[in-house]
């Protein structure tokens, strides 16, 4: 069914490339994995035209979601979830260039689009633009990018005003659960961006980050997994959990210092 959908989408004049991403692209899928498919276009495909294709293969669907990117979410006839992400090809390539060539850090998952390009399994590529971009950006991790990501996110976490650690401490003292959750999310986004940059690895996205770091990153703070679990298990219960954040930052600073010395 997936290949049939690819064949149908390749007929749209707006479509330039199609790639399989996510865990299936890197063969880390499990029983819970869905299909992440990236459709690269020159302009939007009308909703009704996409629906006409998808309703042949899917039992249910929610079209035109914009939570992260423009997506159609479908449940295929065999029960497998299919997420189709639509990306304007020129804008996508500019976003990769912004990071890899201009070395600009983002608020989280800085190298996610670069990872998506390199790891995506290309199923269709009219004109070869996606293949050419993949070859162009298959390069060693730029050291200026590494430095900029670490500097930018350490400023967010500790050295800037107001720092994430200071905001989280206040939220914990107030027992403001919603604010605690927001601060923890932002803190961990910066924390993982730094770790992947330290290890010169592209950021794979939001899922299974602890496992990925343990398997692929040689440089990790002491008690990496333990401290993350301790933070997440105590942050709503004890204001003293802010000490766990401080410890995580201290251990992170140690490996940064050792690595960049």
Coordinates of C-alpha atoms in Angstrom, one line a residue:
X1 CA 0.0 0.0 0.0
X2 CA 2.8 2.4 0.8
X3 CA 4.4 1.9 -2.6
X4 CA 1.0 2.4 -4.3
X5 CA 0.6 5.7 -2.4
X6 CA 4.1 6.7 -3.5
X7 CA 3.2 5.9 -7.1
X8 CA 0.0 8.0 -6.9
X9 CA 1.7 11.0 -5.3
X10 CA 4.5 10.9 -7.9
X11 CA 1.9 11.7 -10.5
X12 CA 1.2 15.1 -9.0
X13 CA 2.9 17.9 -10.9
X14 CA 3.8 19.6 -7.6
X15 CA 5.8 16.7 -6.3
X16 CA 9.5 16.7 -6.8
X17 CA 10.7 14.1 -4.2
X18 CA 9.4 11.5 -1.7
X19 CA 11.4 10.0 1.1
X20 CA 10.7 7.7 4.0
X21 CA 11.9 9.1 7.3
X22 CA 11.7 8.4 11.1
X23 CA 12.6 5.1 12.7
X24 CA 11.9 3.1 9.5
X25 CA 14.5 5.0 7.6
X26 CA 17.2 4.0 10.0
X27 CA 15.8 0.5 10.7
X28 CA 15.0 1.2 14.3
X29 CA 11.2 0.7 14.0
X30 CA 9.3 -1.5 16.4
X31 CA 5.7 -2.7 16.8
X32 CA 4.6 0.8 17.7
X33 CA 6.3 2.6 14.8
X34 CA 4.3 4.4 12.2
X35 CA 5.4 5.4 8.7
X36 CA 6.8 8.9 8.3
X37 CA 6.8 10.0 4.7
X38 CA 8.2 13.3 3.5
X39 CA 6.7 14.7 0.3
X40 CA 8.8 17.6 -1.2
X41 CA 6.8 19.9 -3.4
X42 CA 7.1 23.1 -5.5
X43 CA 3.6 24.3 -4.3
X44 CA 0.8 22.8 -2.2
X45 CA -1.2 19.9 -3.4
X46 CA -4.9 20.6 -3.1
X47 CA -6.5 18.9 -0.2
X48 CA -9.2 17.2 -2.3
X49 CA -6.7 15.7 -4.6
X50 CA -4.7 14.2 -1.7
X51 CA -7.9 12.9 -0.2
X52 CA -8.9 11.2 -3.4
X53 CA -5.6 9.2 -3.3
X54 CA -5.5 8.4 0.4
X55 CA -9.1 7.3 0.9
X56 CA -8.4 4.4 -1.4
X57 CA -5.8 3.0 1.0
X58 CA -6.9 4.3 4.4
X59 CA -9.8 3.7 6.8
X60 CA -9.6 7.0 8.5
X61 CA -7.6 10.3 8.1
X62 CA -7.1 13.7 9.5
X63 CA -5.9 16.1 6.8
X64 CA -4.1 19.4 7.0
X65 CA -2.6 19.2 10.4
X66 CA -0.1 22.0 11.3
X67 CA 1.1 21.0 14.8
X68 CA 4.7 20.9 13.6
X69 CA 4.7 20.9 9.9
X70 CA 1.9 20.5 7.3
X71 CA 0.8 16.9 7.7
X72 CA -1.8 14.3 6.7
X73 CA -2.3 11.6 9.3
X74 CA -4.0 8.4 8.2
X75 CA -4.7 4.9 9.4
X76 CA -4.2 2.4 6.6
X77 CA -6.3 -0.7 6.1
X78 CA -3.9 -2.9 8.0
X79 CA -4.0 -0.6 11.0
X80 CA -0.6 1.1 10.4
X81 CA -0.5 4.8 11.0
X82 CA 0.8 6.9 8.1
X83 CA 2.1 10.4 8.6
X84 CA 2.7 12.3 5.4
X85 CA 4.7 15.6 5.9
X86 CA 4.6 18.1 3.1
X87 CA 7.6 20.3 2.6
X88 CA 8.3 23.0 0.0
X89 CA 11.6 21.7 -1.4
X90 CA 13.3 25.1 -1.8
X91 CA 12.4 26.2 1.7
X92 CA 13.5 22.9 3.1
X93 CA 16.9 23.2 1.5
X94 CA 17.3 26.7 2.6
X95 CA 16.6 25.6 6.2
X96 CA 19.4 23.0 5.9
X97 CA 21.8 25.6 4.5
X98 CA 21.0 28.0 7.3
X99 CA 22.3 25.4 9.8
X100 CA 25.0 23.5 7.9
X101 CA 26.5 26.4 5.9
X102 CA 25.7 29.5 8.1
X103 CA 26.0 27.6 11.4
X104 CA 22.9 29.1 13.0
X105 CA 21.6 27.4 16.1
X106 CA 17.9 27.0 16.7
X107 CA 15.8 26.8 19.9
X108 CA 15.8 23.0 19.8
X109 CA 16.6 20.2 17.4
X110 CA 18.9 22.5 15.5
X111 CA 20.2 19.8 13.1
X112 CA 16.9 17.9 12.8
X113 CA 16.3 18.9 9.1
X114 CA 19.9 18.0 8.3
X115 CA 19.3 14.6 9.9
X116 CA 16.1 14.2 8.0
X117 CA 17.9 14.8 4.7
X118 CA 20.8 12.5 5.4
X119 CA 18.8 9.6 6.9
X120 CA 15.7 9.7 4.7
X121 CA 15.4 6.9 2.2
X122 CA 14.6 8.5 -1.1
X123 CA 11.8 6.7 -2.9
X124 CA 11.2 9.2 -5.7
X125 CA 13.3 12.2 -6.9
X126 CA 12.3 13.9 -10.1
X127 CA 15.3 15.9 -11.4
X128 CA 17.6 14.5 -8.7
X129 CA 17.5 17.6 -6.5
X130 CA 17.1 15.7 -3.2
X131 CA 19.8 13.2 -4.1
X132 CA 22.1 16.1 -5.0
X133 CA 21.4 17.9 -1.7
X134 CA 22.0 14.7 0.2
X135 CA 25.4 14.3 -1.4
X136 CA 26.2 18.0 -0.9
X137 CA 25.5 17.9 2.8
X138 CA 27.1 14.6 3.6
X139 CA 30.1 16.4 5.2
X140 CA 31.9 16.3 8.5
X141 CA 30.1 18.2 11.3
X142 CA 31.1 21.9 11.0
X143 CA 33.1 23.0 14.1
X144 CA 31.6 26.5 14.0
X145 CA 28.1 25.0 14.2
X146 CA 29.1 22.8 17.1
X147 CA 30.5 25.8 19.0
X148 CA 27.5 28.0 18.2
X149 CA 24.9 25.4 19.4
X150 CA 26.8 24.8 22.6
X151 CA 27.2 28.5 23.3
X152 CA 23.7 29.4 22.4
X153 CA 22.0 26.7 24.5
X154 CA 24.3 27.1 27.5
X155 CA 23.3 30.8 27.5
X156 CA 19.7 29.7 27.5
X157 CA 20.2 27.2 30.3
X158 CA 22.5 29.0 32.7
X159 CA 24.3 32.1 31.6
X160 CA 21.5 34.3 30.1
X161 CA 18.8 36.3 31.9
X162 CA 16.4 34.9 32.7
X163 CA 18.0 31.4 32.6
X164 CA 15.9 28.3 32.3
X165 CA 17.4 26.9 35.5
X166 CA 16.2 30.1 37.4
X167 CA 12.8 29.9 35.8
X168 CA 12.4 26.2 36.7
X169 CA 13.5 26.8 40.3
X170 CA 10.8 29.5 40.7
X171 CA 8.1 27.3 39.1
X172 CA 9.0 24.4 41.4
X173 CA 8.8 26.7 44.5
X174 CA 5.4 27.9 43.3
X175 CA 4.3 24.3 42.6
X176 CA 3.1 25.6 39.3
X177 CA 2.8 22.3 37.4
X178 CA 2.1 23.7 34.0
X179 CA 5.0 26.1 34.2
X180 CA 7.3 23.4 35.5
X181 CA 6.4 21.2 32.5
X182 CA 7.1 24.1 30.1
X183 CA 10.4 24.9 31.7
X184 CA 11.4 21.2 31.8
X185 CA 10.5 20.8 28.1
X186 CA 12.6 23.8 27.1
X187 CA 15.5 22.7 29.4
X188 CA 15.7 19.2 27.9
X189 CA 15.4 20.5 24.4
X190 CA 18.5 22.7 25.0
X191 CA 20.2 19.9 26.9
X192 CA 19.9 17.3 24.1
X193 CA 20.8 19.8 21.4
X194 CA 24.1 20.4 23.3
X195 CA 24.8 16.7 23.7
X196 CA 24.3 15.9 20.0
X197 CA 26.5 18.8 19.1
X198 CA 29.2 17.7 21.5
X199 CA 29.2 14.3 19.8
X200 CA 29.0 15.8 16.3
X201 CA 25.8 14.0 15.6
X202 CA 22.7 15.3 13.8
X203 CA 19.7 15.5 16.1
X204 CA 17.3 12.7 15.3
X205 CA 14.1 14.3 16.6
X206 CA 12.0 13.8 19.8
X207 CA 11.6 10.1 20.2
X208 CA 13.9 7.7 22.1
X209 CA 16.5 10.3 22.8
X210 CA 18.0 8.6 25.9
X211 CA 18.4 5.3 24.1
X212 CA 19.9 7.0 21.0
X213 CA 22.4 9.0 23.1
X214 CA 23.5 5.9 25.0
X215 CA 23.9 3.9 21.8
X216 CA 25.5 6.6 19.6
X217 CA 27.1 9.3 21.7
X218 CA 30.5 8.7 23.3
X219 CA 30.4 11.9 25.3
X220 CA 27.7 11.9 28.0
X221 CA 27.5 13.6 31.4
X222 CA 28.0 11.4 34.5
X223 CA 24.7 9.6 35.5
X224 CA 23.1 10.8 32.3
X225 CA 20.0 8.6 32.3
X226 CA 19.7 8.5 36.1
X227 CA 19.6 12.3 36.4
X228 CA 17.0 12.7 33.6
X229 CA 14.8 10.1 35.2
X230 CA 15.2 11.6 38.6
X231 CA 14.2 15.0 37.3
X232 CA 11.1 13.8 35.5
X233 CA 10.0 11.6 38.5
X234 CA 10.4 14.4 41.1
X235 CA 9.8 17.7 39.4
X236 CA 6.1 17.9 40.3
X237 CA 6.6 16.5 43.8
X238 CA 9.5 18.3 45.5
X239 CA 10.8 21.9 45.0
X240 CA 14.3 20.5 45.8
X241 CA 14.2 18.8 42.4
X242 CA 15.7 22.0 41.1
X243 CA 19.0 20.6 42.6
X244 CA 18.8 17.8 40.1
X245 CA 18.7 20.4 37.3
X246 CA 21.7 22.1 38.8
X247 CA 23.6 18.8 39.0
X248 CA 22.7 18.0 35.3
X249 CA 24.0 21.4 34.3
X250 CA 27.2 21.0 36.3
X251 CA 27.9 17.6 34.8
X252 CA 27.2 19.0 31.3
X253 CA 29.6 21.8 31.9
X254 CA 32.3 19.3 32.9
X255 CA 32.0 17.3 29.6
X256 CA 31.9 20.5 27.6
X257 CA 35.1 21.7 29.4
X258 CA 36.9 18.4 28.8
X259 CA 35.8 18.2 25.2
X260 CA 36.5 21.7 24.1
X261 CA 39.7 22.2 26.2

